[in-house]
């Protein structure tokens, strides 16, 4: 079974401080703030039409991968990001 979230194109819009994916229903986002060497994920939103299709997981994975590449400490204030990290053993 292929992972649907692998097919979703996510971009880091650093100017807007969010990871974005254009999906059915509009723009899905995982918003963040940078504070020193911390990245604080504050909010994740997926349009209703695209919920349950792995969009949130794709946003979380892209954000966490980027944070790791940058050597940032993740602060998951967003409940969705926190749950994703727990499910995937990410820190």
Coordinates of N, CA, C and O in Angstrom, one line a residue:
X1 N 0.8 -1.2 0.0 CA 0.0 0.0 0.0 C 0.9 1.2 0.0 O 1.7 1.4 0.8
X2 N 0.7 2.1 -1.0 CA 1.5 3.3 -1.0 C 1.0 4.4 -0.1 O -0.1 4.4 0.3
X3 N 2.0 5.2 0.4 CA 1.6 6.2 1.3 C 1.2 7.5 0.6 O 1.9 8.1 -0.2
X4 N -0.1 7.8 0.7 CA -0.7 9.0 0.0 C 0.1 10.3 0.3 O 0.3 11.1 -0.6
X5 N 0.6 10.5 1.5 CA 1.3 11.7 1.9 C 2.6 11.9 1.1 O 3.1 13.0 1.0
X6 N 3.2 10.8 0.6 CA 4.4 10.9 -0.2 C 4.1 11.6 -1.6 O 5.1 12.1 -2.2
X7 N 2.9 11.7 -2.0 CA 2.5 12.3 -3.3 C 2.1 13.7 -3.2 O 1.8 14.4 -4.2
X8 N 2.1 14.3 -2.0 CA 1.7 15.6 -1.7 C 2.9 16.6 -1.7 O 3.9 16.3 -1.0
X9 N 2.9 17.6 -2.6 CA 4.0 18.5 -2.7 C 3.9 19.6 -1.6 O 2.9 20.3 -1.6
X10 N 4.8 19.6 -0.7 CA 4.9 20.6 0.4 C 6.0 21.6 0.2 O 7.1 21.1 -0.1
X11 N 5.7 22.8 0.3 CA 6.8 23.9 0.2 C 6.9 24.6 1.5 O 5.9 24.9 2.2
X12 N 8.1 25.0 1.8 CA 8.4 25.9 3.0 C 8.3 27.3 2.6 O 9.2 27.8 1.9
X13 N 7.2 28.0 2.9 CA 7.1 29.4 2.7 C 7.7 30.2 3.9 O 7.0 30.5 4.8
X14 N 9.0 30.4 3.8 CA 9.7 30.9 5.0 C 9.2 32.4 5.3 O 9.2 32.8 6.4
X15 N 8.8 33.1 4.3 CA 8.4 34.5 4.5 C 7.1 34.5 5.3 O 6.9 35.4 6.1
X16 N 6.2 33.5 5.1 CA 5.0 33.4 5.8 C 5.1 32.5 7.1 O 4.1 32.4 7.8
X17 N 6.2 31.9 7.3 CA 6.5 31.0 8.4 C 5.5 29.9 8.4 O 4.8 29.6 9.4
X18 N 5.4 29.2 7.3 CA 4.5 28.0 7.2 C 4.9 27.1 6.1 O 5.5 27.5 5.1
X19 N 4.6 25.8 6.3 CA 4.7 24.8 5.3 C 3.4 24.7 4.6 O 2.3 24.8 5.3
X20 N 3.4 24.7 3.3 CA 2.1 24.8 2.5 C 2.0 23.6 1.5 O 3.0 23.2 1.0
X21 N 0.8 23.2 1.3 CA 0.4 22.3 0.2 C -0.9 22.7 -0.4 O -1.9 22.9 0.3
X22 N -0.9 22.9 -1.7 CA -2.1 23.2 -2.4 C -2.9 21.9 -2.6 O -2.3 20.9 -3.2
X23 N -4.1 21.8 -2.1 CA -4.9 20.6 -2.1 C -6.3 20.9 -2.5 O -6.7 22.1 -2.6
X24 N -7.1 19.9 -2.7 CA -8.6 20.1 -2.9 C -9.1 21.0 -1.8 O -8.9 20.6 -0.6
X25 N -9.8 22.0 -2.1 CA -10.4 22.9 -1.1 C -9.5 24.1 -0.7 O -10.0 24.9 0.0
X26 N -8.3 24.1 -1.2 CA -7.5 25.3 -0.9 C -6.1 25.0 -0.5 O -5.5 24.0 -0.9
X27 N -5.6 25.8 0.4 CA -4.2 25.7 0.9 C -4.2 25.0 2.3 O -4.9 25.4 3.2
X28 N -3.4 23.9 2.4 CA -3.2 23.3 3.7 C -1.9 23.9 4.3 O -0.9 24.1 3.5
X29 N -1.9 24.2 5.6 CA -0.7 24.8 6.2 C -0.3 24.2 7.5 O -1.2 23.7 8.3
X30 N 1.0 24.3 7.8 CA 1.5 24.0 9.2 C 2.3 25.2 9.5 O 3.4 25.5 8.9
X31 N 1.8 26.1 10.4 CA 2.4 27.3 10.7 C 3.5 27.1 11.8 O 3.3 26.3 12.7
X32 N 4.5 28.0 11.7 CA 5.6 27.9 12.7 C 6.2 29.2 13.0 O 6.0 30.2 12.3
X33 N 6.9 29.3 14.2 CA 7.6 30.5 14.5 C 9.0 30.0 14.9 O 9.2 28.9 15.4
X34 N 10.0 30.8 14.5 CA 11.4 30.5 14.9 C 11.8 31.4 16.1 O 11.5 32.6 16.1
X35 N 12.4 30.8 17.0 CA 12.8 31.5 18.2 C 14.2 30.9 18.6 O 14.3 29.9 19.2
X36 N 15.2 31.7 18.2 CA 16.6 31.2 18.4 C 16.8 29.9 17.6 O 16.6 29.9 16.4
X37 N 17.2 28.8 18.3 CA 17.4 27.5 17.7 C 16.1 26.6 17.8 O 16.2 25.4 17.6
X38 N 15.0 27.2 18.2 CA 13.8 26.5 18.3 C 12.8 26.8 17.1 O 12.8 27.9 16.7
X39 N 12.1 25.8 16.7 CA 11.0 26.0 15.8 C 9.7 25.5 16.5 O 9.6 24.4 17.0
X40 N 8.8 26.5 16.7 CA 7.6 26.2 17.4 C 6.5 26.1 16.4 O 6.1 27.0 15.7
X41 N 5.9 24.8 16.2 CA 4.8 24.6 15.4 C 3.5 25.0 16.1 O 3.2 24.5 17.2
X42 N 2.8 26.0 15.5 CA 1.7 26.6 16.3 C 0.3 26.2 15.8 O -0.6 26.2 16.6
X43 N 0.2 25.7 14.5 CA -1.1 25.4 14.0 C -1.0 24.7 12.7 O -0.2 25.0 11.9
X44 N -1.9 23.7 12.6 CA -1.9 22.9 11.3 C -3.4 23.0 10.9 O -4.3 22.7 11.7
X45 N -3.6 23.3 9.6 CA -5.0 23.3 9.1 C -5.0 22.7 7.7 O -4.2 23.0 6.8
X46 N -6.0 21.8 7.5 CA -6.2 21.2 6.2 C -7.7 21.4 5.8 O -8.6 21.2 6.6
X47 N -7.9 21.9 4.6 CA -9.3 22.0 4.1 C -10.1 20.8 4.3 O -9.6 19.7 4.1
X48 N -11.4 20.9 4.6 CA -12.2 19.8 4.9 C -12.2 18.7 3.8 O -12.2 17.5 4.1
X49 N -12.2 19.2 2.6 CA -12.3 18.3 1.4 C -11.1 17.3 1.4 O -11.2 16.3 0.7
X50 N -10.0 17.7 2.0 CA -8.8 16.9 1.9 C -8.4 16.2 3.2 O -7.3 15.6 3.2
X51 N -9.2 16.3 4.2 CA -8.9 15.7 5.4 C -9.0 14.1 5.3 O -9.8 13.6 4.5
X52 N -8.1 13.5 6.0 CA -8.1 12.0 5.9 C -7.3 11.5 4.7 O -7.3 10.3 4.5
X53 N -6.6 12.3 4.0 CA -5.8 11.9 2.8 C -4.3 12.0 3.0 O -3.6 11.9 2.0
X54 N -3.9 12.2 4.2 CA -2.5 12.3 4.5 C -1.8 13.6 4.4 O -0.6 13.7 4.4
X55 N -2.6 14.6 4.2 CA -2.1 16.0 3.9 C -1.4 16.5 5.2 O -0.3 17.0 5.2
X56 N -2.1 16.4 6.3 CA -1.5 16.8 7.6 C -0.1 16.1 7.9 O 0.8 16.7 8.3
X57 N -0.1 14.8 7.6 CA 1.1 14.0 7.8 C 2.2 14.5 6.9 O 3.4 14.6 7.3
X58 N 1.9 14.8 5.7 CA 2.9 15.3 4.7 C 3.4 16.7 5.2 O 4.7 16.9 5.1
X59 N 2.6 17.5 5.7 CA 3.0 18.8 6.3 C 4.0 18.6 7.5 O 5.0 19.2 7.6
X60 N 3.5 17.7 8.4 CA 4.3 17.4 9.6 C 5.7 16.9 9.2 O 6.7 17.3 9.7
X61 N 5.7 15.9 8.3 CA 7.0 15.3 7.9 C 7.9 16.3 7.3 O 9.1 16.3 7.6
X62 N 7.4 17.1 6.4 CA 8.2 18.1 5.7 C 8.8 19.1 6.8 O 10.0 19.4 6.7
X63 N 7.9 19.5 7.7 CA 8.4 20.5 8.7 C 9.4 19.9 9.6 O 10.5 20.5 9.9
X64 N 9.2 18.6 10.1 CA 10.2 18.0 11.0 C 11.5 17.7 10.2 O 12.6 17.8 10.8
X65 N 11.4 17.2 9.0 CA 12.6 17.0 8.2 C 13.4 18.3 8.1 O 14.6 18.3 8.2
X66 N 12.8 19.4 7.7 CA 13.5 20.6 7.6 C 14.1 21.1 8.9 O 15.2 21.5 8.9
X67 N 13.3 21.0 10.0 CA 13.9 21.3 11.3 C 15.1 20.5 11.6 O 16.1 21.1 12.1
X68 N 15.1 19.3 11.3 CA 16.3 18.4 11.6 C 17.5 18.8 10.7 O 18.6 18.9 11.2
X69 N 17.2 19.1 9.5 CA 18.3 19.6 8.6 C 18.9 20.9 9.0 O 20.1 21.1 8.9
X70 N 18.1 21.7 9.7 CA 18.6 23.0 10.2 C 19.2 22.9 11.6 O 19.7 23.9 12.1
X71 N 19.1 21.8 12.2 CA 19.6 21.6 13.6 C 18.7 22.3 14.6 O 19.2 22.7 15.7
X72 N 17.4 22.4 14.3 CA 16.5 23.1 15.2 C 15.9 22.2 16.2 O 15.7 21.0 15.9
X73 N 15.5 22.7 17.4 CA 14.8 21.9 18.4 C 13.3 22.2 18.1 O 12.8 23.3 18.0
X74 N 12.5 21.1 18.0 CA 11.1 21.2 17.7 C 10.3 21.4 19.0 O 10.4 20.6 19.9
X75 N 9.4 22.4 19.0 CA 8.5 22.6 20.1 C 7.1 22.5 19.5 O 6.6 23.4 18.7
X76 N 6.4 21.4 19.7 CA 5.1 21.1 19.1 C 3.9 21.7 19.9 O 3.2 20.9 20.5
X77 N 3.7 23.0 19.8 CA 2.5 23.6 20.4 C 1.3 23.2 19.7 O 0.2 23.2 20.3
X78 N 1.3 22.8 18.5 CA 0.2 22.3 17.7 C -0.1 20.9 18.1 O 0.8 20.0 18.0
X79 N -1.3 20.6 18.5 CA -1.7 19.2 18.9 C -1.5 18.2 17.8 O -1.1 17.1 18.1
X80 N -1.7 18.6 16.6 CA -1.6 17.6 15.5 C -0.1 17.3 15.3 O 0.2 16.1 15.2
X81 N 0.8 18.3 15.3 CA 2.2 18.0 15.2 C 2.7 17.1 16.4 O 3.5 16.2 16.2
X82 N 2.2 17.5 17.6 CA 2.6 16.7 18.8 C 2.2 15.2 18.6 O 3.0 14.3 18.9
X83 N 1.0 15.0 18.1 CA 0.5 13.6 17.9 C 1.3 12.9 16.8 O 1.6 11.7 17.0
X84 N 1.6 13.6 15.8 CA 2.4 13.0 14.7 C 3.8 12.6 15.2 O 4.2 11.5 15.0
X85 N 4.4 13.4 16.1 CA 5.7 13.1 16.6 C 5.6 11.9 17.5 O 6.5 11.0 17.5
X86 N 4.5 11.8 18.3 CA 4.3 10.6 19.2 C 4.1 9.3 18.3 O 4.7 8.3 18.6
X87 N 3.3 9.4 17.3 CA 3.0 8.3 16.4 C 4.3 7.8 15.7 O 4.4 6.6 15.4
X88 N 5.2 8.7 15.4 CA 6.3 8.3 14.5 C 7.6 8.3 15.3 O 8.7 8.2 14.7
X89 N 7.5 8.5 16.6 CA 8.7 8.5 17.5 C 9.7 9.6 17.1 O 10.9 9.4 17.3
X90 N 9.2 10.7 16.7 CA 10.1 11.8 16.3 C 10.3 12.7 17.5 O 9.5 12.8 18.4
X91 N 11.5 13.4 17.5 CA 11.8 14.3 18.6 C 12.4 15.5 18.0 O 12.8 15.6 16.9

